[in-house]
Coordinates of C-alpha atoms (C1' of nucleotides) in Angstrom, one line a residue:
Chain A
X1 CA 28.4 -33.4 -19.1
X2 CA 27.1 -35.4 -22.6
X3 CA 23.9 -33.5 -22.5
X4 CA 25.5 -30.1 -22.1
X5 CA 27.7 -30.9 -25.2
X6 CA 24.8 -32.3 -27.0
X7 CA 22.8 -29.2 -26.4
X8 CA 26.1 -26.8 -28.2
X9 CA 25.7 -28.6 -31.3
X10 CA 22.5 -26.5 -31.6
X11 CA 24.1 -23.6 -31.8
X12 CA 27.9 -25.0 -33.4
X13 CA 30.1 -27.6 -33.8
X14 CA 33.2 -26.7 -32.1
X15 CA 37.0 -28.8 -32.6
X16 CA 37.6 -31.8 -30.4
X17 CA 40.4 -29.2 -29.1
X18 CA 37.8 -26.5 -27.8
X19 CA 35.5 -29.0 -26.7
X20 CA 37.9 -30.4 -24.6
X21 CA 39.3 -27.1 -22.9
X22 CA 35.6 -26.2 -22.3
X23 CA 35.0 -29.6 -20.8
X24 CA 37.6 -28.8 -18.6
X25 CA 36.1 -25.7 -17.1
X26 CA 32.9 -26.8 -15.9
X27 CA 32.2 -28.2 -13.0
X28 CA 29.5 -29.9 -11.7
X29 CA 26.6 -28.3 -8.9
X30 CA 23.6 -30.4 -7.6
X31 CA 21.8 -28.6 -5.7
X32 CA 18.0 -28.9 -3.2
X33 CA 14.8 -27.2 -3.8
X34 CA 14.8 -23.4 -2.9
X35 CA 18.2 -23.0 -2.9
X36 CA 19.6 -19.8 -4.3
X37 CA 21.9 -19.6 -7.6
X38 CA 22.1 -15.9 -7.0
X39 CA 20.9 -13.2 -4.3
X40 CA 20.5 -9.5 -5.4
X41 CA 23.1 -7.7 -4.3
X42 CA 26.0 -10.1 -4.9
X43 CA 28.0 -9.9 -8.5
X44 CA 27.4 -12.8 -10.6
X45 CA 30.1 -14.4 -11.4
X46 CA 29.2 -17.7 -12.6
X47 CA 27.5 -19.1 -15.9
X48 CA 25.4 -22.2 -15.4
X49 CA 24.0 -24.9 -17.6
X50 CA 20.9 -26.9 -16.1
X51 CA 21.0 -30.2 -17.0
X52 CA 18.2 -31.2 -14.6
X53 CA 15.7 -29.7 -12.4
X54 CA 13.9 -26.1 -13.2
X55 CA 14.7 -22.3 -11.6
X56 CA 12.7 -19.4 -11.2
X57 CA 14.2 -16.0 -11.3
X58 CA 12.7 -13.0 -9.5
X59 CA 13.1 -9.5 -8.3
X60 CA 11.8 -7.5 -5.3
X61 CA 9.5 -4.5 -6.6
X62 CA 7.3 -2.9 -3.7
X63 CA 7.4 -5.4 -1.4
X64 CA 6.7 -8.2 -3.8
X65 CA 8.2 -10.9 -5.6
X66 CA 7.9 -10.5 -9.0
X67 CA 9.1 -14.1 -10.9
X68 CA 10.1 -12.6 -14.5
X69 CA 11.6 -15.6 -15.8
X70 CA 11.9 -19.7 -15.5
X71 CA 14.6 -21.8 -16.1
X72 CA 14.0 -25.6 -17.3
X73 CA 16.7 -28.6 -18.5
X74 CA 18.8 -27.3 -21.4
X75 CA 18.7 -23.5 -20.4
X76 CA 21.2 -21.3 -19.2
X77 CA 21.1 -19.6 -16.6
X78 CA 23.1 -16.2 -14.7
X79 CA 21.6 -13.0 -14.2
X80 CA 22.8 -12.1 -17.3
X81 CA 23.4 -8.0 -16.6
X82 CA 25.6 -9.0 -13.6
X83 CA 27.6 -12.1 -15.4
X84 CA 28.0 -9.4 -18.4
X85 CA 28.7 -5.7 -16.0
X86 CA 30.1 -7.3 -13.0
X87 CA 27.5 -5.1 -11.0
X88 CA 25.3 -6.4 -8.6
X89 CA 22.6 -8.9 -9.7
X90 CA 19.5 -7.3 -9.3
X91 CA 17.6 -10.5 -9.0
X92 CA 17.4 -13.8 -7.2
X93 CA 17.3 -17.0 -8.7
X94 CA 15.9 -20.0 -6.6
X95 CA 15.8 -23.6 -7.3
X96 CA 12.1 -24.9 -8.0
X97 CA 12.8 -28.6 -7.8
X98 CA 16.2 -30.0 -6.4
X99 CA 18.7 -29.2 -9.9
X100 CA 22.0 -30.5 -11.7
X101 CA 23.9 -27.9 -13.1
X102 CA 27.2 -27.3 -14.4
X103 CA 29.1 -23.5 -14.0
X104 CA 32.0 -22.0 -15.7
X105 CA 33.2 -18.7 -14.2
X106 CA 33.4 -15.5 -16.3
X107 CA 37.3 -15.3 -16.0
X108 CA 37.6 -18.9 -17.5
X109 CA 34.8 -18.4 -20.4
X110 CA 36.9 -14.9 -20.8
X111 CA 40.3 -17.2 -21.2
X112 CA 38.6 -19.1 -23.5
X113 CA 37.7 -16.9 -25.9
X114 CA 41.1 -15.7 -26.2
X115 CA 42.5 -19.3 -26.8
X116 CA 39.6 -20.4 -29.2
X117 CA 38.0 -18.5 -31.7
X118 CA 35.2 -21.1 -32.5
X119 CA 34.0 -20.7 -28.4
X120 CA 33.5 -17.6 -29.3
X121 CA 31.6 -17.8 -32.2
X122 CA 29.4 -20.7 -30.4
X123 CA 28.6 -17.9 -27.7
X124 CA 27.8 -15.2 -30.4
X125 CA 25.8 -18.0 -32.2
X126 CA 24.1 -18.5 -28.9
X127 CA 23.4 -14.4 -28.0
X128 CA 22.1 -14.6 -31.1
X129 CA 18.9 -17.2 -30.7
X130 CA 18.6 -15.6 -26.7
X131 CA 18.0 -12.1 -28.0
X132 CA 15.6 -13.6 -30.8
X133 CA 13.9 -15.3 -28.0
X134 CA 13.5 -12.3 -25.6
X135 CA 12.5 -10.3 -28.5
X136 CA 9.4 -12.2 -29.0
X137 CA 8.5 -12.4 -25.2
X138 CA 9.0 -8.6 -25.5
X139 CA 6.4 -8.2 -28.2
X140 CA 4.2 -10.3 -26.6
X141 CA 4.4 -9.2 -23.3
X142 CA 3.2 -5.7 -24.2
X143 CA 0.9 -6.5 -27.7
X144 CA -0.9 -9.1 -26.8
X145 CA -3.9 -9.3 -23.8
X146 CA -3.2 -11.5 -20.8
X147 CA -5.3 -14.2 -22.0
X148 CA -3.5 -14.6 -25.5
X149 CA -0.1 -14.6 -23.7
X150 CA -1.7 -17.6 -20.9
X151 CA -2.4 -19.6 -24.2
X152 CA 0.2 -19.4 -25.6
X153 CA 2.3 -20.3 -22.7
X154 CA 0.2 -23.2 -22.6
X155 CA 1.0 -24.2 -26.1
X156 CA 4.4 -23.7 -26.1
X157 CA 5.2 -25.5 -22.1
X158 CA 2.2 -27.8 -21.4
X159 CA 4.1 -29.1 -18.8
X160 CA 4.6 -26.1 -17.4
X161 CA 1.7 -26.3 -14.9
X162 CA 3.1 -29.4 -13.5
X163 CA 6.3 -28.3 -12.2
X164 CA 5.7 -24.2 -11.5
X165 CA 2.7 -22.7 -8.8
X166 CA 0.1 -20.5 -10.5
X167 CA 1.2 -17.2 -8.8
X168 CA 4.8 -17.7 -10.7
X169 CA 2.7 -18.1 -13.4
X170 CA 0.7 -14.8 -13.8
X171 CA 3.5 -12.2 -12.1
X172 CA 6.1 -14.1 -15.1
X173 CA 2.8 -12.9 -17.4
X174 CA 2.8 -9.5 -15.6
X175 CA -1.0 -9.8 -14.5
X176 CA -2.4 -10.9 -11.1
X177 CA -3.2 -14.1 -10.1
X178 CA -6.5 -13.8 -9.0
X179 CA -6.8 -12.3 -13.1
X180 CA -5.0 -15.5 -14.1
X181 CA -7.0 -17.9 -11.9
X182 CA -10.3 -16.1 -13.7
X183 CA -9.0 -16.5 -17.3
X184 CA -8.6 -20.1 -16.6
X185 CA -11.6 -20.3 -15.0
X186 CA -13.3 -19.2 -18.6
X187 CA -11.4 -21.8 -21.0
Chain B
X1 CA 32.8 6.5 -42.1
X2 CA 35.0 7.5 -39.0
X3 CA 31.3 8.1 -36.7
X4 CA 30.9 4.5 -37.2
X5 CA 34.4 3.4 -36.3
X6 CA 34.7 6.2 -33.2
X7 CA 30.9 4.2 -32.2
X8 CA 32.7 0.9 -32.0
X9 CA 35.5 1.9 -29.6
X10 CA 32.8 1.5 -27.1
X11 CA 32.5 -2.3 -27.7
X12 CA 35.7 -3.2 -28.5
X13 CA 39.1 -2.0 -29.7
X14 CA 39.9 -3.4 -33.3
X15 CA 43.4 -4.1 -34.9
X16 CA 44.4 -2.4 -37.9
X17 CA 43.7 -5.0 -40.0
X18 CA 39.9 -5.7 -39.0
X19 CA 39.5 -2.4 -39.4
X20 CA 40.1 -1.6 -43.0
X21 CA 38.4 -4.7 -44.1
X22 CA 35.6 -3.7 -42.4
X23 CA 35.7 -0.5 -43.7
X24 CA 36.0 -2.3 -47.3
X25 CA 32.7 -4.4 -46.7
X26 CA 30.5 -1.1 -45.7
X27 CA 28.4 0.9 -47.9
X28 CA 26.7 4.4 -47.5
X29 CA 23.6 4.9 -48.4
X30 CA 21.8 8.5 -48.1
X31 CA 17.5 8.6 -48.3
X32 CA 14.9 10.4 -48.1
X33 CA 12.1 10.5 -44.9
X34 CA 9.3 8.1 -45.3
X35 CA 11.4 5.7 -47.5
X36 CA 11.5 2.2 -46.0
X37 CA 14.8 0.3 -45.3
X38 CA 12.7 -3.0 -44.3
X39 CA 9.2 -4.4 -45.5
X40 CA 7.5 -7.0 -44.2
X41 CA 7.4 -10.1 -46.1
X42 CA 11.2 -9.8 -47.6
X43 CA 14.2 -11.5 -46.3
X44 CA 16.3 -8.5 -45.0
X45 CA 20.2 -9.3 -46.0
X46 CA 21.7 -6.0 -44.3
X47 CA 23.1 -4.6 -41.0
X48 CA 22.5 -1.1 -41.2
X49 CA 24.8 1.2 -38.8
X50 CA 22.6 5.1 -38.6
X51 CA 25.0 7.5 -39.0
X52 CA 22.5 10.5 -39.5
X53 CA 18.4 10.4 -38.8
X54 CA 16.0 8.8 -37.2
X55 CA 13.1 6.0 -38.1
X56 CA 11.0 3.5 -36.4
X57 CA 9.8 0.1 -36.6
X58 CA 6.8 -1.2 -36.8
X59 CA 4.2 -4.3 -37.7
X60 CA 0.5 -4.8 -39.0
X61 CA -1.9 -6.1 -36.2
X62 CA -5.5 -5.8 -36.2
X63 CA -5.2 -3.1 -39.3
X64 CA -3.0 -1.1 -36.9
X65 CA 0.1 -0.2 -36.9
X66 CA 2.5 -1.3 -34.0
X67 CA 5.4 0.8 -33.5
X68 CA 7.8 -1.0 -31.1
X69 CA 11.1 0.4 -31.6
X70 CA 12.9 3.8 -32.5
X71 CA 16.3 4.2 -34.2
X72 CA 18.3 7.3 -33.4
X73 CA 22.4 8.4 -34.0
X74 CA 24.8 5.1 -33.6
X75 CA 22.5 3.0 -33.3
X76 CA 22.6 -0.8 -35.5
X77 CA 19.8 -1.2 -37.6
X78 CA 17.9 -4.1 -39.1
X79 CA 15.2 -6.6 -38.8
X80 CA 17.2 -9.2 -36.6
X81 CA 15.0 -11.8 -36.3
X82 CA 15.0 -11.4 -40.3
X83 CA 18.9 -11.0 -40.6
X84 CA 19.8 -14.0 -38.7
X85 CA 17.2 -16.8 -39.6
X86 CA 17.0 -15.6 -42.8
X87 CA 12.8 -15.8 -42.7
X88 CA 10.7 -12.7 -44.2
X89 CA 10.8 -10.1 -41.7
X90 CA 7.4 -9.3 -40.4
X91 CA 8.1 -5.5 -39.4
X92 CA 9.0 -2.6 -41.8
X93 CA 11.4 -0.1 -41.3
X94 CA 10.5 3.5 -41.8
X95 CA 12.6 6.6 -42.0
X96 CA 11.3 9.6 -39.9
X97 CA 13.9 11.8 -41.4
X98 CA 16.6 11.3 -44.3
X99 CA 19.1 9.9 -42.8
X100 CA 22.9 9.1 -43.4
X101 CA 23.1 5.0 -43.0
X102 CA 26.4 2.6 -43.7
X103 CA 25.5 -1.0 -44.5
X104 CA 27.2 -4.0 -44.6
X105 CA 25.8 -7.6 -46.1
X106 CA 25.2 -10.1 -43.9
X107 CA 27.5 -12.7 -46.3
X108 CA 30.1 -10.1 -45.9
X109 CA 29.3 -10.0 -42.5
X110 CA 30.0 -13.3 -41.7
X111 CA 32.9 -13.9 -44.1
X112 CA 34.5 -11.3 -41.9
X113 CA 34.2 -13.6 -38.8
X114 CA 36.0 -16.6 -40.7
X115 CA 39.0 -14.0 -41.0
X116 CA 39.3 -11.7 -37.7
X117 CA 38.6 -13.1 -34.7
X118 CA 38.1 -9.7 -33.3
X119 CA 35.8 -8.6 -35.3
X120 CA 33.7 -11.3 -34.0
X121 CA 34.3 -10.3 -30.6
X122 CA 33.3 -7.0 -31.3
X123 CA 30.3 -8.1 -32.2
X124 CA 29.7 -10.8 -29.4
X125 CA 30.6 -7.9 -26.4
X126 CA 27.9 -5.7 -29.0
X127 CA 25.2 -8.4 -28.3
X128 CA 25.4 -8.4 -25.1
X129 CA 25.1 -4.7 -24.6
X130 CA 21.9 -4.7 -26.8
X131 CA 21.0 -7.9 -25.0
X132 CA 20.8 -5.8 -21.8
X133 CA 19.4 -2.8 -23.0
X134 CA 16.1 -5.3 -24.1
X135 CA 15.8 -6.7 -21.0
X136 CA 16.0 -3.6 -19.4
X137 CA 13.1 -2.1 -21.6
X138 CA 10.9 -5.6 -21.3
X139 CA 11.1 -5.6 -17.3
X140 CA 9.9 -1.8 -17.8
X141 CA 7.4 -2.7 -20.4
X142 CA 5.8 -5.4 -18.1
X143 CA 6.2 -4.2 -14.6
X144 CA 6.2 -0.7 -14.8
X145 CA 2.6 1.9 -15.0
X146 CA 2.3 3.4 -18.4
X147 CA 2.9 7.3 -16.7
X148 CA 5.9 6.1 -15.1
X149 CA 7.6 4.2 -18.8
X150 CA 6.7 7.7 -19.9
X151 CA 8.3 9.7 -17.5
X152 CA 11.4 7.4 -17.4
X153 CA 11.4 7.7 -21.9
X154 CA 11.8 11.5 -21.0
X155 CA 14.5 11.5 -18.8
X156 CA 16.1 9.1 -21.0
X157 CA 15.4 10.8 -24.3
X158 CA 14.1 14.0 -23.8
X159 CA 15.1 14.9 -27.3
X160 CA 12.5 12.3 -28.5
X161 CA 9.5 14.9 -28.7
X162 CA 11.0 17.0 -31.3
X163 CA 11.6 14.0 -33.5
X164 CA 8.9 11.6 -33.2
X165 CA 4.7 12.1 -33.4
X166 CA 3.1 11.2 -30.4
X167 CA 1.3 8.6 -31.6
X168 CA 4.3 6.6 -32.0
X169 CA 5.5 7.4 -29.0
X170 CA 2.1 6.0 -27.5
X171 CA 2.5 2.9 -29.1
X172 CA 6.1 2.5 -28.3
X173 CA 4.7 2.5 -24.9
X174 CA 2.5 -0.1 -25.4
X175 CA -0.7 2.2 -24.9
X176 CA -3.4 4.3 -26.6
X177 CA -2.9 7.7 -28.2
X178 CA -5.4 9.3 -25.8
X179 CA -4.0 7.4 -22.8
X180 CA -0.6 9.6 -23.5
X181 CA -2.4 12.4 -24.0
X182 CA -4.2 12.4 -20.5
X183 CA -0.5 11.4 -19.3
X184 CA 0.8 14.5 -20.3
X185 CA -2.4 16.6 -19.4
X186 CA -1.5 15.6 -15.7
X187 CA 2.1 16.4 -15.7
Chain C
dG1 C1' -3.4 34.2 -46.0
dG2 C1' -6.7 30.5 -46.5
dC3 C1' -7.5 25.7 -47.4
dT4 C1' -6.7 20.9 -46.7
dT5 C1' -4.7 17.3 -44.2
dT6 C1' -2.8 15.4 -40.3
dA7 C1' -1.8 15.4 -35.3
dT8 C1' -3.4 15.9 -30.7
dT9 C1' -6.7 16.6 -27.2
dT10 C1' -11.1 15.9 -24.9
dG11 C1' -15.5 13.6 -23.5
dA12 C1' -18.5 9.6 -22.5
dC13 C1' -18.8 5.1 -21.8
dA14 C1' -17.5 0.1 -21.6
dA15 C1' -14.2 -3.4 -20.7
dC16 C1' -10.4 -5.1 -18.3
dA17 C1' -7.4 -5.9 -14.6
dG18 C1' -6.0 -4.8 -9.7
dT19 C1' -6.8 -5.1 -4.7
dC20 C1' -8.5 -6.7 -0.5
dA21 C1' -10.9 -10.2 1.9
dA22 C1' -12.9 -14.5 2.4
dA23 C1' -13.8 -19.3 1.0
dT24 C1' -12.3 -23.5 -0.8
dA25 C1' -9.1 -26.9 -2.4
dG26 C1' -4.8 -29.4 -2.1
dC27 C1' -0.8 -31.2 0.1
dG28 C1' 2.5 -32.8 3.5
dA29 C1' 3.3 -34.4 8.0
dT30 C1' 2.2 -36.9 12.0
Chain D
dA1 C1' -7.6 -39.9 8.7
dT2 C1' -6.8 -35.5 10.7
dC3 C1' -4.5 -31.2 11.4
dG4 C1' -2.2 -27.2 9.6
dC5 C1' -0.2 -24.7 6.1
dT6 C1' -0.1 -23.2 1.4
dA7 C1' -2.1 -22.6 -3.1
dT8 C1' -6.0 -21.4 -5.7
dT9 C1' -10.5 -19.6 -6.5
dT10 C1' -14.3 -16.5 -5.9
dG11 C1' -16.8 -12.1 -4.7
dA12 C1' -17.3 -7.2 -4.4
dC13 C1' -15.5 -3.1 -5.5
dT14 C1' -12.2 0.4 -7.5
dG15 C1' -9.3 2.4 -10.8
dT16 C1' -7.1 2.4 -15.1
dT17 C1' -7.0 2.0 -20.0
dG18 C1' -9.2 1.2 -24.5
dT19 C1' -12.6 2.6 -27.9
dC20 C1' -15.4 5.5 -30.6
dA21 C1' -16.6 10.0 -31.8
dA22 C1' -16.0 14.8 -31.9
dA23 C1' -13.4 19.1 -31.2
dT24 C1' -9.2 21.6 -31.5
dA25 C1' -4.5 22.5 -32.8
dA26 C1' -0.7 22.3 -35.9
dA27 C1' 1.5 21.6 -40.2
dG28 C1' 1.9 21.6 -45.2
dC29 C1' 0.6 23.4 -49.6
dC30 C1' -1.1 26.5 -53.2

DNA sequence: GGCTTTATTTGACAACAGTCAAATAGCGAT
DNA sequence: ATCGCTATTTGACTGTTGTCAAATAAAGCC
């Protein structure tokens, strides 16, 4: 539970006392390889931290699977617009590699809030850097050519190829991957 | 001032208290079409909350200009990557009409979170709606034909036409001018 | 109203990406 | 090492979208 701790202080530094009640509402997951998190159709009610191990989310769009997002060490991970509406998740999330997690339920982060204002500023802190980060994927995703955005990936998760099959790749770039295959063909 | 108050109900239900000093920290600010609220290359320092108007935002690429996002009635307005790192925004905001907007500093802002917990909230439960409403329009942007993110704008926003050129719209969209305008030819 | 400027549509063509099908490469298990 | 399954690449073809250029429509101004 050190590393999930550690990883907070990025965002703020909360009072022994909250730190301690949050410590409290964790617990810990480990998990296999292509186990689910969460299945469309279920409510989400659990917020997870992975502190090992790497996750794929995806959704079902015309009888495919389309893997909009990845999950590595330090990340969050829900299916946010359940956790958040308490409707059904939409999406699946699936374990790539055998994961350590820890979850907190939404009723106990809820609890929290009340009892500790500086949670609640950690998690606002925290929305905040999340919706600058989806913001840039946004612009991204829809300015720049397929080619730019591959990259880029590369740049920014070298490692990525390691641990995550080319077809995750290119449907998380929104392009093919026979069109991904042929752009890296060219580099 | 009271459209702005009657607008956060829907997040979150403020005390007294928070209230009037939030309606203390808030300015109004009435200008003309085409003025900008936002350049690119200046820290932005305000939240702006549209009481009145529209306008878009938009960025430079290739000599062209990008718009990515419209601002209508109750909506928040500002450069947010800008607002919260505190780096020179690289979008401009442009107003399509003269609008009515209240704005608040973002030192005031946060001074207000140090002394009502509830205002914080308010904004926490706010990020998370916007956070959704992102997602919702990068899964589109990604996954979705550019006929069918035009049909869907429509239905969502069928007032849009009668406020915004179509070129906007286009780029909005994430395609060409003439692509929209076969679109519509087909409809 | 007529003139100027801007917005929108249309046409022709080239570039890009998707699909389907087949070939090859890589990997795990025995 | 070999077999079998999965992942990745390649080829041929099609369809969509972008670009450039020109035509038409609409809006603003005197």
């Amino acid at each position: 539970m050190d590393q999930l701790f550690r990883h907070l202080k990025n965002f703020y530094h909360l009072t022994d006392e909250a730190r301690e009640a949050l410590a409290e509402c964790f617990t810990k997951h480990v998990l296999p390889k292509n186990e689910y998190l969460i299945s469309q159709g279920r409510v989400c009610r659990h917020l997870y931290f992975l502190e090992q191990g790497c996750l794929r989310g995806y959704y079902n769009l015309d009888d495919k699977e389309i893997t909009h997002w990845f999950g590595f060490e330090n990340d969050f991970v829900t299916s946010f617009h359940s956790f958040i509406t308490e409707v059904p998740a939409v999406e699946n999330i699936q374990l790539m590699e055998g994961c350590v997690l820890w979850a907190i339920t939404k009723e106990r982060l809820t609890a929290l809030f009340n009892d500790h204002h500086d949670i609640e500023r950690l998690v606002r802190i925290a929305y905040e850097k999340y919706y600058i980060r989806l913001e840039e994927r946004f612009v991204n995703a829809q300015f720049r050519t397929a080619s730019e955005r591959y990259l880029q990936l590369m740049e920014q998760s070298p490692h990525l190829l390691d641990r995550v099959p080319l077809g995750y790749i290119a449907a998380y770039l929104g392009i093919s991957q026979e069109t991904l295959s042929r752009i890296r063909s060219k580099l």
